[in-house]
mmCIF file of C-alpha atoms and ligand atoms in Angstrom:
data_model
loop_
_atom_site.group_PDB
_atom_site.id
_atom_site.type_symbol
_atom_site.label_atom_id
_atom_site.label_comp_id
_atom_site.label_asym_id
_atom_site.label_seq_id
_atom_site.Cartn_x
_atom_site.Cartn_y
_atom_site.Cartn_z
ATOM 1 C CA MET A 682 7.121 12.342 6.342
ATOM 2 C CA LYS A 683 7.836 8.884 7.785
ATOM 3 C CA MET A 684 4.834 6.534 7.949
ATOM 4 C CA ILE A 685 4.503 2.867 8.431
ATOM 5 C CA SER A 686 1.624 0.797 7.119
ATOM 6 C CA PRO A 687 1.865 -2.769 8.479
ATOM 7 C CA SER A 688 0.491 -5.338 6.115
ATOM 8 C CA LEU A 689 -2.186 -7.597 7.700
ATOM 9 C CA LEU A 690 -1.375 -10.292 5.014
ATOM 10 C CA SER A 691 1.289 -11.410 7.345
ATOM 11 C CA ALA A 692 -1.052 -11.360 10.514
ATOM 12 C CA ASP A 693 -2.534 -14.360 12.155
ATOM 13 C CA PHE A 694 -5.885 -14.643 10.422
ATOM 14 C CA GLY A 695 -7.135 -16.913 13.242
ATOM 15 C CA ASN A 696 -6.461 -13.946 15.604
ATOM 16 C CA LEU A 697 -7.107 -10.901 13.361
ATOM 17 C CA GLN A 698 -8.790 -8.688 15.910
ATOM 18 C CA ARG A 699 -5.952 -9.275 18.550
ATOM 19 C CA ASP A 700 -3.298 -8.313 15.786
ATOM 20 C CA ILE A 701 -5.470 -5.138 14.849
ATOM 21 C CA GLU A 702 -5.634 -4.108 18.443
ATOM 22 C CA MET A 703 -1.701 -4.557 18.861
ATOM 23 C CA LEU A 704 -1.329 -2.250 15.814
ATOM 24 C CA ASN A 705 -3.863 0.187 17.243
ATOM 25 C CA GLN A 706 -1.586 0.584 20.266
ATOM 26 C CA SER A 707 1.419 1.022 17.974
ATOM 27 C CA GLN A 708 3.185 3.813 16.276
ATOM 28 C CA CYS A 709 2.039 2.847 12.961
ATOM 29 C CA ASP A 710 0.187 5.132 10.708
ATOM 30 C CA TRP A 711 -2.144 3.097 8.364
ATOM 31 C CA LEU A 712 -3.173 -0.554 8.113
ATOM 32 C CA HIS A 713 -2.224 -1.952 4.770
ATOM 33 C CA VAL A 714 -4.837 -4.386 3.468
ATOM 34 C CA ASP A 715 -3.943 -6.592 0.572
ATOM 35 C CA VAL A 716 -6.864 -7.818 -1.706
ATOM 36 C CA MET A 717 -5.835 -10.395 -4.176
ATOM 37 C CA ASP A 718 -8.166 -12.087 -6.966
ATOM 38 C CA GLY A 719 -6.063 -15.032 -8.102
ATOM 39 C CA ILE A 720 -6.055 -13.601 -11.678
ATOM 40 C CA PHE A 721 -4.130 -10.303 -11.517
ATOM 41 C CA VAL A 722 -1.785 -11.884 -9.066
ATOM 42 C CA PRO A 723 -1.626 -15.720 -8.501
ATOM 43 C CA ASN A 724 -2.702 -15.665 -4.947
ATOM 44 C CA ILE A 725 -6.224 -15.096 -3.459
ATOM 45 C CA SER A 726 -6.452 -13.425 -0.195
ATOM 46 C CA PHE A 727 -9.819 -11.918 0.943
ATOM 47 C CA GLY A 728 -12.420 -9.583 -0.100
ATOM 48 C CA GLN A 729 -14.947 -6.942 1.120
ATOM 49 C CA PRO A 730 -16.594 -8.836 4.025
ATOM 50 C CA VAL A 731 -13.185 -9.353 5.713
ATOM 51 C CA VAL A 732 -12.142 -5.599 5.144
ATOM 52 C CA LYS A 733 -15.501 -4.786 6.902
ATOM 53 C CA HIS A 734 -14.465 -6.751 9.934
ATOM 54 C CA ILE A 735 -10.972 -5.218 9.776
ATOM 55 C CA LYS A 736 -12.691 -1.795 9.979
ATOM 56 C CA LYS A 737 -14.733 -2.629 12.965
ATOM 57 C CA HIS A 738 -11.591 -3.085 14.970
ATOM 58 C CA ALA A 739 -9.217 -0.721 13.406
ATOM 59 C CA ARG A 740 -8.534 2.804 14.795
ATOM 60 C CA LYS A 741 -6.156 3.794 11.986
ATOM 61 C CA PRO A 742 -7.002 4.570 8.396
ATOM 62 C CA LEU A 743 -7.334 1.511 6.040
ATOM 63 C CA ASP A 744 -4.845 1.609 3.106
ATOM 64 C CA VAL A 745 -6.610 -0.918 0.859
ATOM 65 C CA HIS A 746 -4.244 -2.192 -2.064
ATOM 66 C CA LEU A 747 -6.266 -3.859 -4.889
ATOM 67 C CA MET A 748 -4.560 -6.621 -6.674
ATOM 68 C CA ILE A 749 -7.434 -7.251 -8.942
ATOM 69 C CA MET A 750 -8.249 -6.987 -12.435
ATOM 70 C CA ASP A 751 -10.625 -3.875 -13.501
ATOM 71 C CA PRO A 752 -10.717 -2.626 -10.000
ATOM 72 C CA GLY A 753 -13.053 0.170 -11.013
ATOM 73 C CA ARG A 754 -15.805 -2.448 -10.755
ATOM 74 C CA TYR A 755 -15.538 -2.477 -6.984
ATOM 75 C CA VAL A 756 -14.910 1.101 -5.979
ATOM 76 C CA ALA A 757 -18.329 1.546 -4.223
ATOM 77 C CA ASP A 758 -17.859 -1.951 -2.400
ATOM 78 C CA PHE A 759 -14.698 -1.074 -0.813
ATOM 79 C CA ARG A 760 -15.909 2.412 0.117
ATOM 80 C CA ASP A 761 -18.767 0.560 1.848
ATOM 81 C CA ALA A 762 -16.501 -1.762 3.542
ATOM 82 C CA GLY A 763 -14.491 1.113 5.133
ATOM 83 C CA ALA A 764 -11.318 1.632 2.871
ATOM 84 C CA ASP A 765 -9.935 5.263 3.426
ATOM 85 C CA ILE A 766 -7.134 4.964 0.884
ATOM 86 C CA LEU A 767 -7.870 2.997 -2.207
ATOM 87 C CA THR A 768 -4.916 1.949 -4.564
ATOM 88 C CA VAL A 769 -5.362 0.287 -7.987
ATOM 89 C CA HIS A 770 -2.672 -1.251 -10.349
ATOM 90 C CA TYR A 771 -1.749 0.917 -13.393
ATOM 91 C CA GLU A 772 -1.369 -2.638 -15.095
ATOM 92 C CA ALA A 773 -4.984 -3.701 -14.206
ATOM 93 C CA CYS A 774 -6.999 -0.504 -15.388
ATOM 94 C CA THR A 775 -7.893 0.131 -18.855
ATOM 95 C CA HIS A 776 -9.481 3.581 -17.835
ATOM 96 C CA LEU A 777 -7.210 4.642 -15.057
ATOM 97 C CA ASP A 778 -8.124 8.196 -15.108
ATOM 98 C CA ARG A 779 -11.845 7.190 -14.734
ATOM 99 C CA THR A 780 -11.184 4.746 -11.867
ATOM 100 C CA LEU A 781 -9.019 7.434 -10.005
ATOM 101 C CA HIS A 782 -11.796 9.930 -10.372
ATOM 102 C CA ALA A 783 -14.443 7.387 -9.030
ATOM 103 C CA ILE A 784 -12.275 6.667 -5.952
ATOM 104 C CA LYS A 785 -12.165 10.412 -5.105
ATOM 105 C CA ASP A 786 -15.951 10.992 -5.991
ATOM 106 C CA ALA A 787 -16.659 8.022 -3.656
ATOM 107 C CA GLY A 788 -14.738 10.092 -0.730
ATOM 108 C CA MET A 789 -11.549 8.110 -0.550
ATOM 109 C CA LYS A 790 -7.892 9.094 -1.117
ATOM 110 C CA CYS A 791 -6.760 7.403 -4.377
ATOM 111 C CA GLY A 792 -3.442 5.874 -5.554
ATOM 112 C CA VAL A 793 -1.979 4.187 -8.376
ATOM 113 C CA VAL A 794 0.379 1.192 -7.862
ATOM 114 C CA LEU A 795 3.230 0.381 -10.150
ATOM 115 C CA ASN A 796 4.641 -3.125 -10.545
ATOM 116 C CA PRO A 797 8.449 -3.426 -10.503
ATOM 117 C CA HIS A 798 8.452 -3.566 -14.426
ATOM 118 C CA THR A 799 6.612 -0.616 -14.838
ATOM 119 C CA PRO A 800 8.400 2.616 -15.367
ATOM 120 C CA VAL A 801 7.637 5.944 -13.162
ATOM 121 C CA MET A 802 7.503 8.134 -16.338
ATOM 122 C CA LEU A 803 4.114 6.355 -17.291
ATOM 123 C CA LEU A 804 2.601 8.519 -14.508
ATOM 124 C CA GLU A 805 3.310 11.619 -16.082
ATOM 125 C CA ASP A 806 -0.416 12.170 -16.997
ATOM 126 C CA SER A 807 -2.003 10.697 -13.735
ATOM 127 C CA VAL A 808 0.035 11.772 -10.893
ATOM 128 C CA GLN A 809 -1.769 14.929 -10.708
ATOM 129 C CA ILE A 810 -4.820 13.426 -9.337
ATOM 130 C CA CYS A 811 -3.241 10.920 -7.009
ATOM 131 C CA ASP A 812 -3.000 11.264 -3.312
ATOM 132 C CA VAL A 813 -0.517 8.358 -3.189
ATOM 133 C CA VAL A 814 1.715 6.456 -5.725
ATOM 134 C CA LEU A 815 2.679 2.904 -4.423
ATOM 135 C CA LEU A 816 5.808 1.599 -5.781
ATOM 136 C CA MET A 817 5.934 -2.399 -5.616
ATOM 137 C CA SER A 818 9.380 -3.438 -4.452
ATOM 138 C CA VAL A 819 8.479 -7.137 -4.961
ATOM 139 C CA ASN A 820 6.329 -8.864 -7.748
ATOM 140 C CA PRO A 821 2.823 -8.635 -6.023
ATOM 141 C CA GLY A 822 1.091 -11.846 -4.701
ATOM 142 C CA PHE A 823 2.955 -12.894 -1.537
ATOM 143 C CA GLY A 824 4.497 -11.589 1.613
ATOM 144 C CA GLY A 825 7.995 -12.393 2.547
ATOM 145 C CA GLN A 826 9.769 -11.888 -0.802
ATOM 146 C CA LYS A 827 13.160 -10.182 -1.301
ATOM 147 C CA PHE A 828 13.399 -6.514 -1.788
ATOM 148 C CA ILE A 829 14.250 -5.284 -5.400
ATOM 149 C CA GLU A 830 16.967 -2.918 -4.921
ATOM 150 C CA ASN A 831 16.252 -0.901 -7.964
ATOM 151 C CA THR A 832 13.121 0.586 -6.193
ATOM 152 C CA VAL A 833 15.359 3.144 -4.460
ATOM 153 C CA ASN A 834 16.159 4.672 -7.917
ATOM 154 C CA LYS A 835 12.372 4.495 -8.807
ATOM 155 C CA VAL A 836 11.615 6.455 -5.559
ATOM 156 C CA ARG A 837 14.015 9.077 -6.591
ATOM 157 C CA GLN A 838 12.526 9.483 -10.093
ATOM 158 C CA LEU A 839 8.956 9.529 -8.611
ATOM 159 C CA ARG A 840 10.151 12.250 -6.003
ATOM 160 C CA ASP A 841 11.209 14.347 -8.985
ATOM 161 C CA LEU A 842 8.119 13.745 -10.917
ATOM 162 C CA CYS A 843 5.893 14.771 -7.886
ATOM 163 C CA GLN A 844 8.068 17.911 -7.286
ATOM 164 C CA ARG A 845 7.194 19.005 -10.709
ATOM 165 C CA LYS A 846 3.459 17.876 -11.027
ATOM 166 C CA ASN A 847 2.043 17.103 -7.486
ATOM 167 C CA PRO A 848 4.162 17.982 -4.447
ATOM 168 C CA ASP A 849 1.485 16.844 -2.153
ATOM 169 C CA CYS A 850 1.358 13.146 -3.507
ATOM 170 C CA LEU A 851 2.710 10.484 -1.003
ATOM 171 C CA ILE A 852 5.233 7.942 -2.110
ATOM 172 C CA GLU A 853 4.676 4.516 -0.584
ATOM 173 C CA VAL A 854 6.807 1.530 -1.125
ATOM 174 C CA ASP A 855 5.618 -2.135 -0.700
ATOM 175 C CA GLY A 856 7.463 -5.487 -0.439
ATOM 176 C CA GLY A 857 10.543 -6.699 1.265
ATOM 177 C CA VAL A 858 10.793 -3.516 3.552
ATOM 178 C CA ASN A 859 12.841 -4.122 6.654
ATOM 179 C CA THR A 860 15.044 -2.044 9.117
ATOM 180 C CA THR A 861 18.083 -2.198 6.667
ATOM 181 C CA ASN A 862 16.307 -0.742 3.458
ATOM 182 C CA ALA A 863 13.859 1.617 5.211
ATOM 183 C CA PRO A 864 16.510 4.442 5.841
ATOM 184 C CA LEU A 865 17.518 4.216 2.247
ATOM 185 C CA LEU A 866 13.899 4.359 1.159
ATOM 186 C CA PHE A 867 13.014 7.395 3.513
ATOM 187 C CA ASP A 868 16.233 9.160 2.395
ATOM 188 C CA ALA A 869 15.342 8.671 -1.364
ATOM 189 C CA GLY A 870 11.933 10.357 -0.730
ATOM 190 C CA ALA A 871 9.630 7.782 0.538
ATOM 191 C CA ASP A 872 6.644 8.770 2.682
ATOM 192 C CA VAL A 873 5.051 5.589 3.620
ATOM 193 C CA LEU A 874 6.567 2.072 4.013
ATOM 194 C CA VAL A 875 4.487 -1.072 3.941
ATOM 195 C CA ALA A 876 5.923 -3.896 6.210
ATOM 196 C CA GLY A 877 4.506 -7.332 6.429
ATOM 197 C CA ASN A 878 6.957 -9.987 7.600
ATOM 198 C CA ALA A 879 9.271 -7.466 9.205
ATOM 199 C CA VAL A 880 6.626 -6.550 11.564
ATOM 200 C CA PHE A 881 4.692 -9.791 12.277
ATOM 201 C CA LYS A 882 7.554 -12.058 12.280
ATOM 202 C CA SER A 883 9.565 -9.947 14.675
ATOM 203 C CA GLU A 884 9.505 -10.716 18.335
ATOM 204 C CA ASN A 885 8.480 -7.279 19.175
ATOM 205 C CA PRO A 886 6.333 -5.807 16.386
ATOM 206 C CA GLN A 887 5.574 -2.591 18.184
ATOM 207 C CA GLN A 888 9.194 -1.960 18.584
ATOM 208 C CA THR A 889 9.975 -3.003 15.007
ATOM 209 C CA ILE A 890 7.455 -0.276 13.861
ATOM 210 C CA ILE A 891 9.493 2.454 15.791
ATOM 211 C CA ASP A 892 12.700 1.021 14.440
ATOM 212 C CA LEU A 893 11.545 1.212 10.916
ATOM 213 C CA LYS A 894 10.623 4.869 11.392
ATOM 214 C CA ARG A 895 14.276 5.817 12.468
HETATM 215 C C1 DX5 U 83 2.663 -8.268 -1.733
HETATM 216 C C2 DX5 U 83 1.687 -7.421 -0.894
HETATM 217 C C3 DX5 U 83 2.468 -6.811 0.179
HETATM 218 C C4 DX5 U 83 2.964 -7.845 1.225
HETATM 219 C C5 DX5 U 83 4.221 -7.225 1.877
HETATM 220 O O1 DX5 U 83 2.014 -8.556 -3.041
HETATM 221 O O2 DX5 U 83 1.214 -6.347 -1.662
HETATM 222 O O3 DX5 U 83 1.908 -5.836 0.932
HETATM 223 O O4 DX5 U 83 2.025 -8.261 2.094
HETATM 224 O O5 DX5 U 83 4.686 -8.187 2.754
HETATM 225 P P1 DX5 U 83 6.285 -8.099 2.979
HETATM 226 O O6 DX5 U 83 6.543 -6.925 3.783
HETATM 227 O O7 DX5 U 83 6.472 -9.530 3.971
HETATM 228 O O8 DX5 U 83 7.190 -8.187 1.777
HETATM 229 ZN ZN1 ZN U 84 0.265 -4.522 -0.668
#
């Protein structure tokens, strides 16, 4: 599968509705929504009220990436705000299994996110329950950073793990994705690529989404 989830972190926050409508008309598959708390990551982005407004205009599933400590506290809030897919960081959860089940029980697709320093093998006992695993290809917190090349190897490792334990699990990659590394990531086994700057800083975002899928 080749799917693109543009990151709204790089959109024009003063014209969010306009940018969402542009994405509704595009070939993108999901909308990636980055929630940051200023503790788990150095940056603060936005919370549930903004997600609710995004949901009002979006015609594609909301792929909500929680970069917050103890995300289990907010599962119901983000379900109510309109998240379709909710991903939480391995590094931010003491009771990851409980949190993943809570997300599923709330009716959303669930996923784990791994920071660049976190090995894929740590998912051995949680990938079974995941609908998606998201590999960070930058240190989370900001858009526009440089892609960490080792992510391509991690995608291959994760593909092998999924083949053994959960072949339906989608592999997603987030950070520094562009038209140069996208084919490498899809070839290695990625299913969904997040792209912020590559889409929004491009002269023709809709064409860039098509190019990323090639
Ligand atoms: C980074 C966020 C990413 C970011 C990607 O912490 O999780 O989703 O918006 O932006 P680019 O594609 O510009 O690296
Ligand atoms: Zn993200």
